[in-house]
CSV table of C-alpha atoms and ligand atoms in Angstrom, one decimal:
chain,number,residue,atom,x,y,z
A,1,UNK,CA,0.1,-0.1,-0.1
A,2,UNK,CA,1.1,3.5,-0.8
A,3,UNK,CA,2.8,4.7,2.3
A,4,UNK,CA,0.6,8.0,2.1
A,5,UNK,CA,-2.7,5.8,1.8
A,6,UNK,CA,-4.7,3.8,4.4
A,7,UNK,CA,-7.3,1.2,3.8
A,8,UNK,CA,-10.7,2.7,5.2
A,9,UNK,CA,-13.8,1.2,6.3
A,10,UNK,CA,-15.5,4.3,7.3
A,11,UNK,CA,-15.3,7.9,8.1
A,12,UNK,CA,-18.0,10.1,9.9
A,13,UNK,CA,-18.9,12.7,12.0
A,14,UNK,CA,-20.6,11.8,15.3
A,15,UNK,CA,-20.1,12.2,19.3
A,16,UNK,CA,-17.7,10.3,20.9
A,17,UNK,CA,-19.9,7.5,22.5
A,18,UNK,CA,-17.5,5.9,25.2
A,19,UNK,CA,-14.6,7.3,27.2
A,20,UNK,CA,-13.6,10.3,29.1
A,21,UNK,CA,-14.4,12.2,25.8
A,22,UNK,CA,-18.1,11.1,25.7
A,23,UNK,CA,-20.3,13.4,24.1
A,24,UNK,CA,-17.5,15.4,22.3
A,25,UNK,CA,-18.5,16.1,18.8
A,26,UNK,CA,-15.7,14.4,16.8
A,27,UNK,CA,-14.3,13.5,13.2
A,28,UNK,CA,-13.8,9.5,13.1
A,29,UNK,CA,-11.3,7.7,11.2
A,30,UNK,CA,-11.8,3.8,11.2
A,31,UNK,CA,-9.3,1.9,9.5
A,32,UNK,CA,-10.0,-1.6,8.2
A,33,UNK,CA,-7.8,-4.5,9.3
A,34,UNK,CA,-6.7,-6.0,12.9
A,35,UNK,CA,-4.3,-8.4,14.2
A,36,UNK,CA,-7.1,-9.7,16.6
A,37,UNK,CA,-10.6,-11.7,16.4
A,38,UNK,CA,-12.4,-10.7,19.5
A,39,UNK,CA,-15.4,-13.2,19.6
A,40,UNK,CA,-18.1,-10.1,20.6
A,41,UNK,CA,-16.1,-7.8,17.7
A,42,UNK,CA,-18.9,-4.8,17.4
A,43,UNK,CA,-16.9,-3.9,13.9
A,44,UNK,CA,-16.8,-7.2,12.1
A,45,UNK,CA,-16.6,-4.8,9.0
A,46,UNK,CA,-12.8,-3.8,10.2
A,47,UNK,CA,-11.8,-7.5,11.6
A,48,UNK,CA,-13.5,-10.5,10.6
A,49,UNK,CA,-14.8,-9.8,7.3
A,50,UNK,CA,-12.6,-6.5,6.3
A,51,UNK,CA,-14.2,-3.8,3.9
A,52,UNK,CA,-12.1,-1.1,2.7
A,53,UNK,CA,-11.6,1.4,0.1
A,54,UNK,CA,-7.8,2.9,-0.2
A,55,UNK,CA,-7.7,6.6,1.1
A,56,UNK,CA,-5.2,8.9,0.6
A,57,UNK,CA,-3.8,11.0,3.9
A,58,UNK,CA,-4.7,14.1,2.1
A,59,UNK,CA,-8.1,13.0,1.3
A,60,UNK,CA,-8.9,12.2,4.9
A,61,UNK,CA,-7.1,15.7,6.2
A,62,UNK,CA,-9.6,17.7,4.1
A,63,UNK,CA,-12.6,15.6,5.1
A,64,UNK,CA,-11.4,16.2,8.6
A,65,UNK,CA,-11.2,20.1,7.9
A,66,UNK,CA,-14.7,20.1,6.4
A,67,UNK,CA,-16.3,18.5,9.5
A,68,UNK,CA,-15.8,21.9,11.3
A,69,UNK,CA,-15.0,19.6,14.8
A,70,UNK,CA,-12.4,20.0,16.8
A,71,UNK,CA,-11.3,15.9,17.8
A,72,UNK,CA,-10.6,13.3,15.5
A,73,UNK,CA,-10.8,9.8,16.6
A,74,UNK,CA,-8.5,7.1,15.0
A,75,UNK,CA,-9.8,3.8,15.7
A,76,UNK,CA,-10.3,0.5,13.8
A,77,UNK,CA,-9.8,-2.4,13.4
A,78,UNK,CA,-6.4,-1.9,14.7
A,79,UNK,CA,-4.9,1.7,13.6
A,80,UNK,CA,-1.4,1.1,15.1
A,81,UNK,CA,-0.9,-1.6,12.5
A,82,UNK,CA,-0.4,0.8,9.6
A,83,UNK,CA,3.0,2.8,9.1
A,84,UNK,CA,0.7,6.0,7.7
A,85,UNK,CA,-1.2,6.4,10.6
A,86,UNK,CA,1.7,8.2,11.8
A,87,UNK,CA,1.3,11.2,8.8
A,88,UNK,CA,-2.1,11.1,9.6
A,89,UNK,CA,-1.9,12.1,13.2
A,90,UNK,CA,0.6,14.2,12.5
A,91,UNK,CA,-1.4,16.1,9.7
A,92,UNK,CA,-4.2,15.9,12.2
A,93,UNK,CA,-2.3,17.9,14.5
A,94,UNK,CA,-0.9,20.4,12.4
A,95,UNK,CA,-4.2,21.6,11.8
A,96,UNK,CA,-4.9,22.1,15.7
A,97,UNK,CA,-7.2,18.8,16.2
A,98,UNK,CA,-7.2,16.8,19.1
A,99,UNK,CA,-6.4,13.5,18.2
A,100,UNK,CA,-7.9,10.3,20.2
A,101,UNK,CA,-6.1,6.9,19.4
A,102,UNK,CA,-8.4,4.2,20.1
A,103,UNK,CA,-6.0,0.6,20.3
A,104,UNK,CA,-6.1,-2.4,21.9
A,105,UNK,CA,-2.7,-1.8,22.8
A,106,UNK,CA,-0.7,-5.4,21.5
A,107,UNK,CA,1.5,-2.7,18.8
A,108,UNK,CA,3.3,-0.1,20.5
A,109,UNK,CA,3.7,3.2,17.8
A,110,UNK,CA,5.0,6.7,18.7
A,111,UNK,CA,2.4,8.7,17.2
A,112,UNK,CA,0.7,11.9,17.7
A,113,UNK,CA,-1.9,11.8,20.2
A,114,UNK,CA,-3.9,13.4,23.2
A,115,UNK,CA,-5.6,10.7,24.3
A,116,UNK,CA,-4.5,7.2,24.2
A,117,UNK,CA,-7.2,5.0,24.6
A,118,UNK,CA,-6.5,1.5,25.1
A,119,UNK,CA,-8.9,-1.7,25.2
A,120,UNK,CA,-6.9,-4.5,26.3
A,121,UNK,CA,-8.5,-7.5,25.7
A,122,UNK,CA,-9.5,-9.7,28.4
A,123,UNK,CA,-9.9,-13.8,27.9
A,124,UNK,CA,-13.6,-13.3,27.3
A,125,UNK,CA,-12.4,-12.0,24.1
A,126,UNK,CA,-11.0,-15.1,22.5
A,127,UNK,CA,-13.3,-16.9,20.2
A,128,UNK,CA,-14.6,-20.1,21.3
A,129,UNK,CA,-13.4,-23.6,19.6
A,130,UNK,CA,-16.3,-24.2,17.0
A,131,UNK,CA,-16.8,-20.7,16.0
A,132,UNK,CA,-18.3,-20.5,12.8
A,133,UNK,CA,-16.3,-17.9,11.6
A,134,UNK,CA,-12.7,-19.7,12.7
A,135,UNK,CA,-13.3,-23.6,11.5
A,136,UNK,CA,-9.4,-24.1,11.7
A,137,UNK,CA,-8.9,-22.3,15.1
A,138,UNK,CA,-6.6,-20.3,13.4
A,139,UNK,CA,-7.4,-17.1,14.6
A,140,UNK,CA,-8.6,-18.4,18.3
A,141,UNK,CA,-4.7,-19.7,18.8
A,142,UNK,CA,-3.5,-15.8,17.1
A,143,UNK,CA,-5.4,-14.0,18.9
A,144,UNK,CA,-4.7,-15.6,22.3
A,145,UNK,CA,-1.2,-15.5,21.7
A,146,UNK,CA,-1.3,-11.5,20.9
A,147,UNK,CA,-4.0,-10.3,22.8
A,148,UNK,CA,-1.8,-8.9,25.5
A,149,UNK,CA,1.8,-7.3,24.6
A,150,UNK,CA,3.0,-6.1,28.3
A,151,UNK,CA,5.9,-4.7,26.6
A,152,UNK,CA,3.4,-2.5,24.4
A,153,UNK,CA,0.9,-1.7,27.1
A,154,UNK,CA,3.3,-0.1,29.4
A,155,UNK,CA,5.4,1.9,26.6
A,156,UNK,CA,1.8,3.3,25.4
A,157,UNK,CA,0.9,4.3,29.1
A,158,UNK,CA,4.3,5.5,29.8
A,159,UNK,CA,4.4,7.7,27.0
A,160,UNK,CA,0.8,9.0,27.2
A,161,UNK,CA,0.2,10.6,30.5
A,162,UNK,CA,-3.4,11.3,29.1
A,163,UNK,CA,-4.5,7.6,28.8
A,164,UNK,CA,-7.5,5.7,29.7
A,165,UNK,CA,-7.6,1.4,29.7
A,166,UNK,CA,-11.2,0.2,28.9
A,167,UNK,CA,-12.1,-3.1,29.9
A,168,UNK,CA,-15.1,-5.0,28.3
A,169,UNK,CA,-16.5,-7.0,30.9
A,170,UNK,CA,-19.3,-9.4,31.4
A,171,UNK,CA,-22.0,-9.5,34.1
A,172,UNK,CA,-22.9,-12.0,36.9
A,173,UNK,CA,-20.9,-14.8,37.2
A,174,UNK,CA,-18.1,-14.2,34.8
A,175,UNK,CA,-17.5,-10.6,36.1
A,176,UNK,CA,-15.1,-12.0,39.2
A,177,UNK,CA,-12.8,-13.7,36.3
A,178,UNK,CA,-12.9,-10.3,34.3
A,179,UNK,CA,-11.9,-8.5,37.7
A,180,UNK,CA,-9.2,-11.1,38.6
A,181,UNK,CA,-7.7,-10.5,35.1
A,182,UNK,CA,-8.1,-6.7,35.2
A,183,UNK,CA,-6.2,-6.4,38.1
A,184,UNK,CA,-3.4,-8.7,37.7
A,185,UNK,CA,-3.3,-6.6,34.4
A,186,UNK,CA,-2.9,-3.1,36.2
A,187,UNK,CA,-0.5,-4.4,38.6
A,188,UNK,CA,1.7,-5.7,35.5
A,189,UNK,CA,1.3,-2.4,33.6
A,190,UNK,CA,2.2,-0.1,36.4
A,191,UNK,CA,1.6,3.5,36.5
A,192,UNK,CA,-1.9,3.5,35.0
A,193,UNK,CA,-4.2,6.1,36.5
A,194,UNK,CA,-6.8,4.6,38.6
A,195,UNK,CA,-9.4,6.8,37.8
A,196,UNK,CA,-8.8,6.4,33.9
A,197,UNK,CA,-9.6,2.9,34.1
A,198,UNK,CA,-13.2,2.2,32.8
A,199,UNK,CA,-15.3,-1.0,33.0
A,200,UNK,CA,-18.0,-1.4,29.5
A,201,UNK,CA,-20.6,-3.8,29.7
A,202,UNK,CA,-20.1,-6.5,27.0
A,203,UNK,CA,-22.8,-5.7,24.0
A,204,UNK,CA,-24.4,-3.7,21.5
A,205,UNK,CA,-27.4,-3.0,23.3
A,206,UNK,CA,-28.4,-0.8,26.0
A,207,UNK,CA,-27.3,-3.3,29.4
A,208,UNK,CA,-30.4,-4.1,31.8
A,209,UNK,CA,-30.2,-1.9,35.0
A,210,UNK,CA,-29.0,-4.9,37.1
A,211,UNK,CA,-25.9,-5.5,35.0
A,212,UNK,CA,-25.2,-1.5,35.2
A,213,UNK,CA,-25.8,-1.5,39.0
A,214,UNK,CA,-23.5,-4.4,39.5
A,215,UNK,CA,-20.7,-2.9,37.6
A,216,UNK,CA,-21.2,0.7,38.9
A,217,UNK,CA,-21.0,-0.3,42.5
A,218,UNK,CA,-17.5,-2.3,41.3
A,219,UNK,CA,-16.3,0.8,39.8
A,220,UNK,CA,-17.2,2.9,43.2
A,221,UNK,CA,-15.3,0.7,45.1
A,222,UNK,CA,-12.4,0.6,43.2
A,223,UNK,CA,-11.9,4.2,42.0
A,224,UNK,CA,-12.9,3.3,38.2
A,225,UNK,CA,-15.3,4.6,35.9
A,226,UNK,CA,-18.0,3.0,34.3
A,227,UNK,CA,-18.5,3.2,30.7
A,228,UNK,CA,-21.8,3.8,28.7
A,229,UNK,CA,-21.9,3.5,25.0
A,230,UNK,CA,-23.6,6.9,24.5
A,231,UNK,CA,-23.7,6.3,20.6
A,232,UNK,CA,-25.7,3.1,21.1
A,233,UNK,CA,-28.3,5.3,23.4
A,234,UNK,CA,-28.7,7.8,21.2
A,235,UNK,CA,-28.4,6.1,17.8
A,236,UNK,CA,-28.9,2.3,18.3
A,237,UNK,CA,-26.3,0.0,17.3
A,238,UNK,CA,-25.9,1.4,13.5
A,239,UNK,CA,-22.7,2.1,11.4
A,240,UNK,CA,-21.2,5.1,10.9
A,241,UNK,CA,-22.3,6.7,14.4
B,1,SF4,S1,-9.4,-5.4,18.4
B,1,SF4,FE1,-11.6,-4.4,18.2
B,1,SF4,S2,-11.7,-4.4,16.0
B,1,SF4,FE2,-9.8,-5.6,16.3
B,1,SF4,S3,-11.3,-7.6,16.9
B,1,SF4,FE3,-11.1,-6.8,18.8
B,1,SF4,S4,-13.2,-5.8,18.9
B,1,SF4,FE4,-12.8,-6.0,16.6
């Protein structure tokens, strides 16, 4: 691929739906292609069944400028897989936009960024044996071997004092397993701001009140944040929002 172009799944202007900047009008660039295959991936068109058009960096920068918003979100798929993301981020910064990078944190890259939004993938993300999207188990093995890269996580957190770690968690009996994994991972990474640890319920619908309350009480006890999906509440589970 031309070093000044990227495989783009979609671009759109909406509000940020997740994390500490939830509600902020933002221009989204979703690259297509991912080095993981989460069982519950909510953007399969950028991972399991990637679709893309090849876009020049210049055309994306022009579109960002015409969106007239002050924040840009580079997401995926996995944006850190692509060298050209560095030029795109630098170009957005030189145009004065605030940049959020949304990454699973498996690849370290020194890229212009104002909020490093890392979503480390817990064991609950690994595709189950027999998943029809993965008949040979190739992605199950690859995903499990790649989903945590402690070196990359430490580097990203250390380089970006403005960071957030979003964890997708399940409810009821599975939640305690997720919590043990999160605590262990936070201990291993070190230097993570506790008020920047976010728990987000799994799913592409608004969670039940019971599930919300369960996760909220855990966040209060630990000084973490509950992370709603505002875009789902406002728009439903639709592409381009
Ligand atoms: S890392 Fe993100 S884009 Fe990749 S498979 Fe997981 S949820 Fe989907």
